Short mmCIF file of C-alpha atoms and ligand atoms in Angstrom, two decimals:
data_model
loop_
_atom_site.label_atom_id
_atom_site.label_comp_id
_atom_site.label_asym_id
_atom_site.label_seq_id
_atom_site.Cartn_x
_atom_site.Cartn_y
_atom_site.Cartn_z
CA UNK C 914 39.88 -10.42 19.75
CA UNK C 915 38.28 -7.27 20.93
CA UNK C 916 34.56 -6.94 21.84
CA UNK C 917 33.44 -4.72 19.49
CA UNK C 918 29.75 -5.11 20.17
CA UNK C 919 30.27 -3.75 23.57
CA UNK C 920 31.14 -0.60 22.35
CA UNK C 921 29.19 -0.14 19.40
CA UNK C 922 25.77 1.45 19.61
CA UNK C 923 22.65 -0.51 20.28
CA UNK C 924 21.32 0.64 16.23
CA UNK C 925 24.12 -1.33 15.26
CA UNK C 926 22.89 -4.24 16.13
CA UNK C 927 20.29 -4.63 13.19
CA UNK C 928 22.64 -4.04 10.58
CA UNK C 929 23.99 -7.35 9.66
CA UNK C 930 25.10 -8.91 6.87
CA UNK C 931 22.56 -11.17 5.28
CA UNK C 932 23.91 -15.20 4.28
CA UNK C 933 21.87 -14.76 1.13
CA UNK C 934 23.71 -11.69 0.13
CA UNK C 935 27.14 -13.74 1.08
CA UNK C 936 25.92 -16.41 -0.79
CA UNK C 937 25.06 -14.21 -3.95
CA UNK C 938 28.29 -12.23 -3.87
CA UNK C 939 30.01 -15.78 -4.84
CA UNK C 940 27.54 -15.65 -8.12
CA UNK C 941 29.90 -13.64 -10.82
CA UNK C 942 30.80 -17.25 -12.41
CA UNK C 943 30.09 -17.65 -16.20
CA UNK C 944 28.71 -21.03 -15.52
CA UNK C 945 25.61 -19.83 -13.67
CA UNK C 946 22.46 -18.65 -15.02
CA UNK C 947 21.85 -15.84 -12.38
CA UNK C 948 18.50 -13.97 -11.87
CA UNK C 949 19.58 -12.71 -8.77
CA UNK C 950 20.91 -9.59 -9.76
CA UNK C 951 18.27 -6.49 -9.79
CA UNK C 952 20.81 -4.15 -11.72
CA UNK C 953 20.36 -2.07 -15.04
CA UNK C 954 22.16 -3.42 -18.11
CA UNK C 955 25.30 -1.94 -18.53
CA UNK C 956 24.99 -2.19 -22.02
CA UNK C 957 22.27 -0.53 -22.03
CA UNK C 958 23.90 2.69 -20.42
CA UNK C 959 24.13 6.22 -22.57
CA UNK C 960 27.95 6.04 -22.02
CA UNK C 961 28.53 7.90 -25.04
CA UNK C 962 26.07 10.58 -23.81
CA UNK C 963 27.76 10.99 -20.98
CA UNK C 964 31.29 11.10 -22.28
CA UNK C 965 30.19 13.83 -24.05
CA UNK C 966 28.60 15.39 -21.44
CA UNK C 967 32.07 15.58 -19.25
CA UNK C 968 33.72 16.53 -22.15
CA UNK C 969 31.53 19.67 -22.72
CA UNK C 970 31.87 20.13 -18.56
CA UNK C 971 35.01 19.86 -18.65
CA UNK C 972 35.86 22.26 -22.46
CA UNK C 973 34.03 25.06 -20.50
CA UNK C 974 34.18 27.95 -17.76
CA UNK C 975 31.90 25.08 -15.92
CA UNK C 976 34.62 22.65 -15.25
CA UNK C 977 35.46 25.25 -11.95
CA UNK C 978 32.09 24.97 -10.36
CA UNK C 979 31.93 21.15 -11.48
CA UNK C 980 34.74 20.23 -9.11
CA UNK C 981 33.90 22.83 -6.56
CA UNK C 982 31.64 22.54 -3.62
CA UNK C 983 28.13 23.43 -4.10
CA UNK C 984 25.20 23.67 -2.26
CA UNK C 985 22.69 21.15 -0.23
CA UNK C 986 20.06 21.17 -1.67
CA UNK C 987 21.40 20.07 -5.40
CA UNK C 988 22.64 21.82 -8.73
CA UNK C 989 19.24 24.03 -9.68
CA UNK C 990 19.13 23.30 -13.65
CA UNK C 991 18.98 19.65 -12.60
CA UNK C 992 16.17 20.34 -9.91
CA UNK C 993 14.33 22.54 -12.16
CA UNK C 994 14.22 19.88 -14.95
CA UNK C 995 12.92 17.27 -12.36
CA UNK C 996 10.31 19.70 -11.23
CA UNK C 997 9.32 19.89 -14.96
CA UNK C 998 8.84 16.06 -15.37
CA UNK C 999 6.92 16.12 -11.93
CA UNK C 1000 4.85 18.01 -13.78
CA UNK C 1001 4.10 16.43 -16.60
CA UNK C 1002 3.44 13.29 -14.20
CA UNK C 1003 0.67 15.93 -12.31
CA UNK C 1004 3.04 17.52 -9.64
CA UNK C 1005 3.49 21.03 -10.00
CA UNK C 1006 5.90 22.01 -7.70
CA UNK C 1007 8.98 24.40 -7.06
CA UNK C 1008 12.39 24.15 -6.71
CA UNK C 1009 12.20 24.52 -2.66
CA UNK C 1010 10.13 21.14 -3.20
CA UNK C 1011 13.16 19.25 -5.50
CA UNK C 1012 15.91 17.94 -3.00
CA UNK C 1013 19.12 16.02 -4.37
CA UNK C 1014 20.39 12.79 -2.90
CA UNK C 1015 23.32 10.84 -4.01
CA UNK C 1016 21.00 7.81 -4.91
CA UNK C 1017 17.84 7.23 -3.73
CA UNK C 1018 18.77 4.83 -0.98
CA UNK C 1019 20.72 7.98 0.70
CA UNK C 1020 16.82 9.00 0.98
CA UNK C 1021 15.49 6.18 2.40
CA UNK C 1022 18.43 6.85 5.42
CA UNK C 1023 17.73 10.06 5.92
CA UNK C 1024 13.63 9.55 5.95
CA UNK C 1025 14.53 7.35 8.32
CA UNK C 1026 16.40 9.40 10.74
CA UNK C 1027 14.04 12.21 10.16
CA UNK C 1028 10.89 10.15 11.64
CA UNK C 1029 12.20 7.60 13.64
CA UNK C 1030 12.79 7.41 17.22
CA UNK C 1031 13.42 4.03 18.70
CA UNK C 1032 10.42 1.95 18.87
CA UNK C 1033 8.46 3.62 16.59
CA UNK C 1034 6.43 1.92 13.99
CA UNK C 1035 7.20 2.41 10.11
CA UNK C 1036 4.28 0.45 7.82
CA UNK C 1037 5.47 -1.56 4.86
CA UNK C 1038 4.68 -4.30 2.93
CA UNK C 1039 5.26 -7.45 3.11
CA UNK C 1040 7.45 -8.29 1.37
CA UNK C 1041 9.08 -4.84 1.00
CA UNK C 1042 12.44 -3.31 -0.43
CA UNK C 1043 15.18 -4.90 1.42
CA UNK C 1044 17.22 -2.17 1.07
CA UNK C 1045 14.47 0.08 2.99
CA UNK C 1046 14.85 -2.43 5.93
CA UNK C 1047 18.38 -2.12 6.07
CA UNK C 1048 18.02 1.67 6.14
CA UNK C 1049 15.30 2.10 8.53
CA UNK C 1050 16.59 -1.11 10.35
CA UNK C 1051 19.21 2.13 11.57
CA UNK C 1052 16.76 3.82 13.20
CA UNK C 1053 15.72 1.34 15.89
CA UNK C 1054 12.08 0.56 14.39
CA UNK C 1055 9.32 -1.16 14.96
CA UNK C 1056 7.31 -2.73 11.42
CA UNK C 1057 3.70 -3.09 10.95
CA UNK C 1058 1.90 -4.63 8.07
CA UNK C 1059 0.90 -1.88 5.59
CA UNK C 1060 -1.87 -3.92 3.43
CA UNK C 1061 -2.27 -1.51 0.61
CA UNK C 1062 -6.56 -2.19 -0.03
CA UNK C 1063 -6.51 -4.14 2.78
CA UNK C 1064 -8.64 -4.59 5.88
CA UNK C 1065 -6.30 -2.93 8.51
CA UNK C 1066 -8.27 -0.24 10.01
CA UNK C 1067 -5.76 2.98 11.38
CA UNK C 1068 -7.36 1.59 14.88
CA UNK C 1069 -5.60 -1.38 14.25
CA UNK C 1070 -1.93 0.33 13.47
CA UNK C 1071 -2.29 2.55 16.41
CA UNK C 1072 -2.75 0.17 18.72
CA UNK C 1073 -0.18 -2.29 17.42
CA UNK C 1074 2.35 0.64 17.35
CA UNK C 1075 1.49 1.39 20.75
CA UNK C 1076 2.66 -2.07 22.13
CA UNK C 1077 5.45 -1.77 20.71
CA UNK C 1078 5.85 1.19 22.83
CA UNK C 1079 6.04 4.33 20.37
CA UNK C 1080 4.17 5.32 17.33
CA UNK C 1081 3.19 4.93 13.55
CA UNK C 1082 5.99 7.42 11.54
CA UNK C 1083 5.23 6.56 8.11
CA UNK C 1084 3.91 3.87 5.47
CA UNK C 1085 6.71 3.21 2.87
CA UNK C 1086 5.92 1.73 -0.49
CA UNK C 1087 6.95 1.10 -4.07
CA UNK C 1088 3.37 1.98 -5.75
CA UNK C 1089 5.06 1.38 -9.59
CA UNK C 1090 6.32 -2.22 -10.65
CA UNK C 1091 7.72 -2.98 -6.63
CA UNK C 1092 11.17 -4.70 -5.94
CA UNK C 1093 10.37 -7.47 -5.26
CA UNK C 1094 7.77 -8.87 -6.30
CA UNK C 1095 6.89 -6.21 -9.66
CA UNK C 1096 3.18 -5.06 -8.98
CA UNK C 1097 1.73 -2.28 -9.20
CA UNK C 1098 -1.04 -0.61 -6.53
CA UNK C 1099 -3.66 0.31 -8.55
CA UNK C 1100 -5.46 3.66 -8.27
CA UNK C 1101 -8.22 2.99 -5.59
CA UNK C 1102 -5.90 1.23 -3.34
CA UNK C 1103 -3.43 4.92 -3.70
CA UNK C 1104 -6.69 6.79 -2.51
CA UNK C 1105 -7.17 5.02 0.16
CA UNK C 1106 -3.40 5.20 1.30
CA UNK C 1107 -4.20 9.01 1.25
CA UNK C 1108 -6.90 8.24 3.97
CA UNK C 1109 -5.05 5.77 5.86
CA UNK C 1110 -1.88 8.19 6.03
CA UNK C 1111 -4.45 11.26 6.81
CA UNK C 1112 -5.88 9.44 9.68
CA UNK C 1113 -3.35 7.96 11.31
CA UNK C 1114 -1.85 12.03 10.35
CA UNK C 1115 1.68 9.99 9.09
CA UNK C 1116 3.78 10.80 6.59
CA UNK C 1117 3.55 8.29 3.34
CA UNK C 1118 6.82 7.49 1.90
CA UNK C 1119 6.70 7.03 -2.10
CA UNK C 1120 9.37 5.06 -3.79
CA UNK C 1121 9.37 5.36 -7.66
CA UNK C 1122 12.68 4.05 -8.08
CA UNK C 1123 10.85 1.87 -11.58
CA UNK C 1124 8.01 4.35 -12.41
CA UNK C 1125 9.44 5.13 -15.45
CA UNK C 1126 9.52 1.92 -16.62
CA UNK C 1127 6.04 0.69 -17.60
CA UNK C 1128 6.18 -1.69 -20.76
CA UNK C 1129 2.18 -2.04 -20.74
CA UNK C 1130 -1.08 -0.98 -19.16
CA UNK C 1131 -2.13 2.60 -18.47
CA UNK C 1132 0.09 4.71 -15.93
CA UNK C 1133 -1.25 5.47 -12.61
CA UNK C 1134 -0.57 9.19 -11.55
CA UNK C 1135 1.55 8.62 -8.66
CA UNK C 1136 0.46 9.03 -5.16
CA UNK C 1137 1.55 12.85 -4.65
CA UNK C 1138 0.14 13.57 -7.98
CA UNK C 1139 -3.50 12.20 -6.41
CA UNK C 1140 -2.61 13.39 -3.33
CA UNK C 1141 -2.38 16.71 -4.71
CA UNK C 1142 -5.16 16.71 -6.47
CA UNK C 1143 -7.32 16.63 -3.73
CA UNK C 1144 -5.46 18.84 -1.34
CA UNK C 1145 -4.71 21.77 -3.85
CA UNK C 1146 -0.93 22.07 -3.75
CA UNK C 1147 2.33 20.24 -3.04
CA UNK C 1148 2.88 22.04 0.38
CA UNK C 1149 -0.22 20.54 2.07
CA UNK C 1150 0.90 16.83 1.22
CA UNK C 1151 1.95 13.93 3.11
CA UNK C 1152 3.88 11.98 0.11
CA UNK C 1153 7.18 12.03 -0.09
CA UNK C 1154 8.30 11.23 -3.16
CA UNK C 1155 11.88 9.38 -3.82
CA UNK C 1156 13.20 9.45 -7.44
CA UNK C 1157 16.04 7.86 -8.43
CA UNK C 1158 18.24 8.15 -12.16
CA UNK C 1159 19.96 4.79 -11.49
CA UNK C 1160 17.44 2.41 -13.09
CA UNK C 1161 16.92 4.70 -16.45
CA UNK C 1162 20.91 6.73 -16.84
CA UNK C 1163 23.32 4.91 -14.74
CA UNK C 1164 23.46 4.22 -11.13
CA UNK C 1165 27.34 4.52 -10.44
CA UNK C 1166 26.67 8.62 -10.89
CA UNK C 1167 24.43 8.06 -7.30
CA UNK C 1168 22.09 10.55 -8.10
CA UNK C 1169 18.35 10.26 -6.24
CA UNK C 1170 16.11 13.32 -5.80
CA UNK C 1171 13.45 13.23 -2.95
CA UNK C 1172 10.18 15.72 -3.74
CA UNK C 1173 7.94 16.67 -1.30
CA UNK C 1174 6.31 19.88 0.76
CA UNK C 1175 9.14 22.72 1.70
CA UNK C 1176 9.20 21.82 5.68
CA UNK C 1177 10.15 18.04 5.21
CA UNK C 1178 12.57 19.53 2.33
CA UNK C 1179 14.30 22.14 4.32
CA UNK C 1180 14.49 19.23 6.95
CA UNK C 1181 16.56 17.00 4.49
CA UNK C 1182 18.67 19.82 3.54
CA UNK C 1183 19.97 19.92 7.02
CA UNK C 1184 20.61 16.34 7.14
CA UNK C 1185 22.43 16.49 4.21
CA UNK C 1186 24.65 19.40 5.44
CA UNK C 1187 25.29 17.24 8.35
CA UNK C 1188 25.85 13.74 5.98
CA UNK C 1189 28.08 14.71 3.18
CA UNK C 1190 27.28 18.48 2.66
CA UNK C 1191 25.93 17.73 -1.03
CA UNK C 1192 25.69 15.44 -3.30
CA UNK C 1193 28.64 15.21 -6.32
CA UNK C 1194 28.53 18.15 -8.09
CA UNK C 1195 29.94 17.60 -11.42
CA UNK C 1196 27.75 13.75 -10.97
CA UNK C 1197 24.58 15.92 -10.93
CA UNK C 1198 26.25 18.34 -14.27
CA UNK C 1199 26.42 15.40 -16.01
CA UNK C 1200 23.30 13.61 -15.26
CA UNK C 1201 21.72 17.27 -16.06
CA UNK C 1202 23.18 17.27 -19.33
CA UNK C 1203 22.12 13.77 -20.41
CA UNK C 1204 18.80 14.05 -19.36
CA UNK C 1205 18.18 16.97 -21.18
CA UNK C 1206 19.07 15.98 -24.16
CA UNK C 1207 17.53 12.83 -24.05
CA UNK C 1208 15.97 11.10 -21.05
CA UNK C 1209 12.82 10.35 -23.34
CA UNK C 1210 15.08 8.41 -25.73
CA UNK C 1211 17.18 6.32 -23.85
CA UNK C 1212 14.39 5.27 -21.50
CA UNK C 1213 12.47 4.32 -24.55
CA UNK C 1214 15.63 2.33 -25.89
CA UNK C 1215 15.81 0.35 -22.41
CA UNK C 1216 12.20 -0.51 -21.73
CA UNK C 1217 12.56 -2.15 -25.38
CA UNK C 1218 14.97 -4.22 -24.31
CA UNK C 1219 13.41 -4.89 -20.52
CA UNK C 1220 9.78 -5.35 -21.61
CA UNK C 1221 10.85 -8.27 -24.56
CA UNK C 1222 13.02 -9.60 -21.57
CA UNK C 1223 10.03 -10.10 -18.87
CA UNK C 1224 7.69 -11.62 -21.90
CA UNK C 1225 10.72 -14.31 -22.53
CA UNK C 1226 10.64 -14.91 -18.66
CA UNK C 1227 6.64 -15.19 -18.50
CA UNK C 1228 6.49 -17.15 -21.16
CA UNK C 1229 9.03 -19.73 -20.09
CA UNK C 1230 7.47 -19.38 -16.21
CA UNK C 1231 4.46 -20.54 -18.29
CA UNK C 1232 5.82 -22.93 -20.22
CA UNK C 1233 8.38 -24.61 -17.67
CA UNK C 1234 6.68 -24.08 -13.86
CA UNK C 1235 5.11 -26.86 -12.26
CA UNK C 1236 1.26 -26.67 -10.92
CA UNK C 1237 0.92 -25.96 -7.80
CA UNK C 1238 3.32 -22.92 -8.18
CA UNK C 1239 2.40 -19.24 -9.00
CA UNK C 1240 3.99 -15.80 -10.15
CA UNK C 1241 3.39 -12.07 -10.70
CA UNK C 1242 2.72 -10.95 -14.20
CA UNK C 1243 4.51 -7.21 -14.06
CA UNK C 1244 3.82 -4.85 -16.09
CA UNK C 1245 6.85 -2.48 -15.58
CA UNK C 1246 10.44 -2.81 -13.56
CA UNK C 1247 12.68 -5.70 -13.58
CA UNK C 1248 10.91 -8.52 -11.20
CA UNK C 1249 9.08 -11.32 -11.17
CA UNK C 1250 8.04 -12.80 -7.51
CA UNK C 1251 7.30 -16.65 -7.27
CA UNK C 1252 5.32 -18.59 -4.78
CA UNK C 1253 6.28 -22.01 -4.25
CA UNK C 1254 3.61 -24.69 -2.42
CA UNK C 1255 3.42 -24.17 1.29
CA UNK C 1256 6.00 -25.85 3.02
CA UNK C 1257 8.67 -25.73 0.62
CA UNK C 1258 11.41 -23.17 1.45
CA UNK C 1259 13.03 -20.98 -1.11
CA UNK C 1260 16.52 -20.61 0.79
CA UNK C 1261 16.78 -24.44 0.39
CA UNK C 1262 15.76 -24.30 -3.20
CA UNK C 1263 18.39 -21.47 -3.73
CA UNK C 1264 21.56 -24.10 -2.49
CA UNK C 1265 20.37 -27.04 -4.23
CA UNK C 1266 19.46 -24.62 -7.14
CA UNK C 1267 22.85 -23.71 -7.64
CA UNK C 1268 24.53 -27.08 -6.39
CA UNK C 1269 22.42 -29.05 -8.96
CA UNK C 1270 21.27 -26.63 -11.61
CA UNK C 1271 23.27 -23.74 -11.65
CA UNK C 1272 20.68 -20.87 -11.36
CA UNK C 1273 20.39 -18.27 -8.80
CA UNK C 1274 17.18 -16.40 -7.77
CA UNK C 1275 16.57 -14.36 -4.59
CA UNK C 1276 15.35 -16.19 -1.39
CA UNK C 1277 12.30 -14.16 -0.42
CA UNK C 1278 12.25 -14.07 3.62
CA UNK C 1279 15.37 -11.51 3.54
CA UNK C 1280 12.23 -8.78 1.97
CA UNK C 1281 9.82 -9.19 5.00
CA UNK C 1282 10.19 -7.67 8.24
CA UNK C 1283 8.10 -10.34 9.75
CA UNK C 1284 10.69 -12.95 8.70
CA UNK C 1285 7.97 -14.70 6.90
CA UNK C 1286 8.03 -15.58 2.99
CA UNK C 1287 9.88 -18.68 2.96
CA UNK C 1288 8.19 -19.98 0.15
CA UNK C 1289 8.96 -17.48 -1.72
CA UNK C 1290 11.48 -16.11 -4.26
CA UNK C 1291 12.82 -12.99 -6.60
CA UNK C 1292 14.14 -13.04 -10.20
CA UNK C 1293 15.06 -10.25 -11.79
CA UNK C 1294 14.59 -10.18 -15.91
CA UNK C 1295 16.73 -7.17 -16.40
CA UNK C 1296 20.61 -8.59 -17.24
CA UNK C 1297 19.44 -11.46 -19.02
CA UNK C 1298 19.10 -12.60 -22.31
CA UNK C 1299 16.18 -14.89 -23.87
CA UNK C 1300 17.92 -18.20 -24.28
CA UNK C 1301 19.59 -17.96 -20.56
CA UNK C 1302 15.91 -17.41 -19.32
CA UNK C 1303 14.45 -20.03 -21.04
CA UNK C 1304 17.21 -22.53 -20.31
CA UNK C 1305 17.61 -21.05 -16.77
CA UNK C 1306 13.74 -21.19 -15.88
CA UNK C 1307 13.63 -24.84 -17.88
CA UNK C 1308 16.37 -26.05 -14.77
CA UNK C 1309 14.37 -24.51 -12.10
CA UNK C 1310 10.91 -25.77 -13.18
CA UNK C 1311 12.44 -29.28 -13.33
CA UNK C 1312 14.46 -28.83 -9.33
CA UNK C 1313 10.97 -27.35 -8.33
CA UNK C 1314 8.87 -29.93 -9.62
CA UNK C 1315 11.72 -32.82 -8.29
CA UNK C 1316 11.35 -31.06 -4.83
CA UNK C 1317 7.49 -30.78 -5.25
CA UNK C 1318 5.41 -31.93 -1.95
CA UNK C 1319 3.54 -35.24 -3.29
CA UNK C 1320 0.17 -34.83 -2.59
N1 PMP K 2867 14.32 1.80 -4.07
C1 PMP K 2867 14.17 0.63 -4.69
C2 PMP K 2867 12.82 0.00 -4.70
C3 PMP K 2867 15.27 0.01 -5.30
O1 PMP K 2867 15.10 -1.18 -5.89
C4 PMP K 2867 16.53 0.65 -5.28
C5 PMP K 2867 17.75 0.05 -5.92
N2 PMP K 2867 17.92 -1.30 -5.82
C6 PMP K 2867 16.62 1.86 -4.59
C7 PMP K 2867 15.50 2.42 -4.03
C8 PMP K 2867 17.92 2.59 -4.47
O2 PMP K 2867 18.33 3.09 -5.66
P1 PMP K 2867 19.41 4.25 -5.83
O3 PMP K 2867 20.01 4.52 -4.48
O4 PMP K 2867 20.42 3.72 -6.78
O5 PMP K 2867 18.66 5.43 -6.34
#
């Protein structure tokens, strides 16, 4: 056998495959009740609407530019209707500050090549998106607990950054109904991100991959939207704002969009040139067309369906869980995050789970960098349908209380 690892590059070395994510691949079998998954509801996808939107791409003079090349930055008429939602969600901004990516996660690699060297320090939650750890993971990082409202003074990150011998890049977060655990950061805890990311002069990395899926409670203007509103205009801003179409249209078209101030932009673009030159043309025609005619609709049509889903899994969390255990109450997105009792350990609940019960949830150590969070775990609401939940939450509150600590 050869030895690879000699000759691959030391960044490679944090990319590994997870035994969770082995372990969950195994999960397509009809006899399990899974809540693994985090995925949209494929049939709750416009497929129609986008039938007919190839059809009409491909019935026209447009089918030539739809399979041609096309530039970096993305197709305008799909920027320029993104830059009019930003809008209504209190971002005015251009079309220099609207950058395509195929998918959102694409983002999240280059925003980590852009700010970090080896060493440096990237704040984010714990837990955190595990697919931002696996893209920044790249990038030869350092990770610092970014306590959104919390007590860690910029003093505090500096320092800690500095031991680990470079310094603080960026804070990452979900602000809007987080994967994992589904909360939201309310709208004093976003100001005082602002002043965290102004002092420690960072950039702040916004993911809003769920924002448009709030099922109850007042929106929050996101970050950049209060970031703007105290610094005048979208060019003077720190946030950087990641966007993605996959949870509300379909995310097999990979289409993302990052929007932020022109320099970091015009940085992107070049990565982008450099990645994949641009991302699928006739993808971003399509998702143009859809969204057009009727982004309002559908994502009315699926946060129906999501929001009824998350009240059959609260309710049965209520009904089913032992004392002693606790859980987020979202009020958007497609998570709920579970604490177990100190000392028991979600990854060992997750075999016997599935040896005994036949449910699947997600393990949560795999979402913090720290490697903490064993007693912790992830279900997703979204593909599910109210009698698996309750029967599926029924046979975990029973394994949990069977595996209980006795006091
Ligand atoms: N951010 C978060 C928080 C996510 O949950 C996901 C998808 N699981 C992504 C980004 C990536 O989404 P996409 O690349 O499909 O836009």
């Amino acid at each position: 056998m050869l030895n690879w690892e000699k000759i691959f590059a030391t960044r490679s070395s944090r990319m590994k495959a997870s035994d969770i994510r082995e372990l969950l691949k195994l999960l397509d079998r009809p006899d399990i009740i899974s809540f693994a998954g985090g995925i949209p509801d494929p049939a709750l996808f416009p497929d129609q609407e986008f039938k007919a939107a190839y059809a009409d791409i491909f019935s026209s003079a447009a089918v030539n530019s739809a399979l041609q090349y096309s530039v970096s930055e993305g197709y305008a008429p799909l920027r320029e209707w993104i830059a009019g939602e930003m809008g209504k969600l209190g971002v005015p901004c251009g079309l220099d500050n609207v950058f395509i990516v195929s998918g959102s996660q694409q983002g999240l690699d280059y925003l980590g090549k852009l700010f970090l060297s080896p060493k440096d320090t990237a704040l984010v939650t714990w837990p955190t998106y595990l697919g931002a750890l696996q893209a920044f993971n790249a990038y030869e990082p350092n990770y610092d607990q970014l306590t959104p409202g919390g007590n860690r003074t910029p003093e505090a990150h500096r320092q800690t950054a500095a031991e680990a011998g470079g310094q603080v890049k960026f804070a990452y977060l979900s602000a809007d109904f987080a994967n994992p655990t589904g909360e939201t950061v309310h709208r004093a805890e976003r100001e005082k991100l602002i002043d965290l990311v102004d002092e420690l002069d960072i950039a702040l990395i916004e993911d809003a991959a769920y924002q448009s899926l709030r099922y109850d409670g007042e929106a929050i203007p996101p970050i950049l939207a209060l970031e703007i509103e105290r610094k005048g205009n979208i060019d003077d801003t720190r946030t950087i704002y990641c966007g993605s179409f996959s949870k509300t249209l379909a995310p097999g078209l990979r289409v993302g969009f990052i929007v932020a101030n022109a320099p970091v932009i015009r940085k992107l673009v070049l990565m982008k040139q450099a990645a994949d030159l641009h991302s699928s043309t006739i993808n971003q025609m399509a998702i143009a067309h859809v969204a057009s005619r009727g982004f309002d609709a559908q994502v009315a049509k699926i946060k129906k369906a999501y929001s009824y889903r998350r009240d059959c899994m609260l309710a049965a969390l209520e009904k089913y869980m032992p004392k002693g255990t606790s859980w987020t109450k979202p009020e958007g997105g497609m998570f709920i995050w579970v604490t177990l009792p100190k000392g028991m350990d979600g990854a060992d609940l997750l075999a016997k789970a599935i040896a005994t019960k036949k449910v699947a949830f997600v393990p949560g150590r795999a979402f913090h960098a720290d490697g903490t969070g064993e007693n912790t775990f992830r279900m997703s609401f979204s593909c599910a349908n109210d009698k698996m939940i309750d029967e599926g939450i029924a046979r975990l509150g029973a394994l949990i209380a069977e595996e209980m600590p006795k006091a």
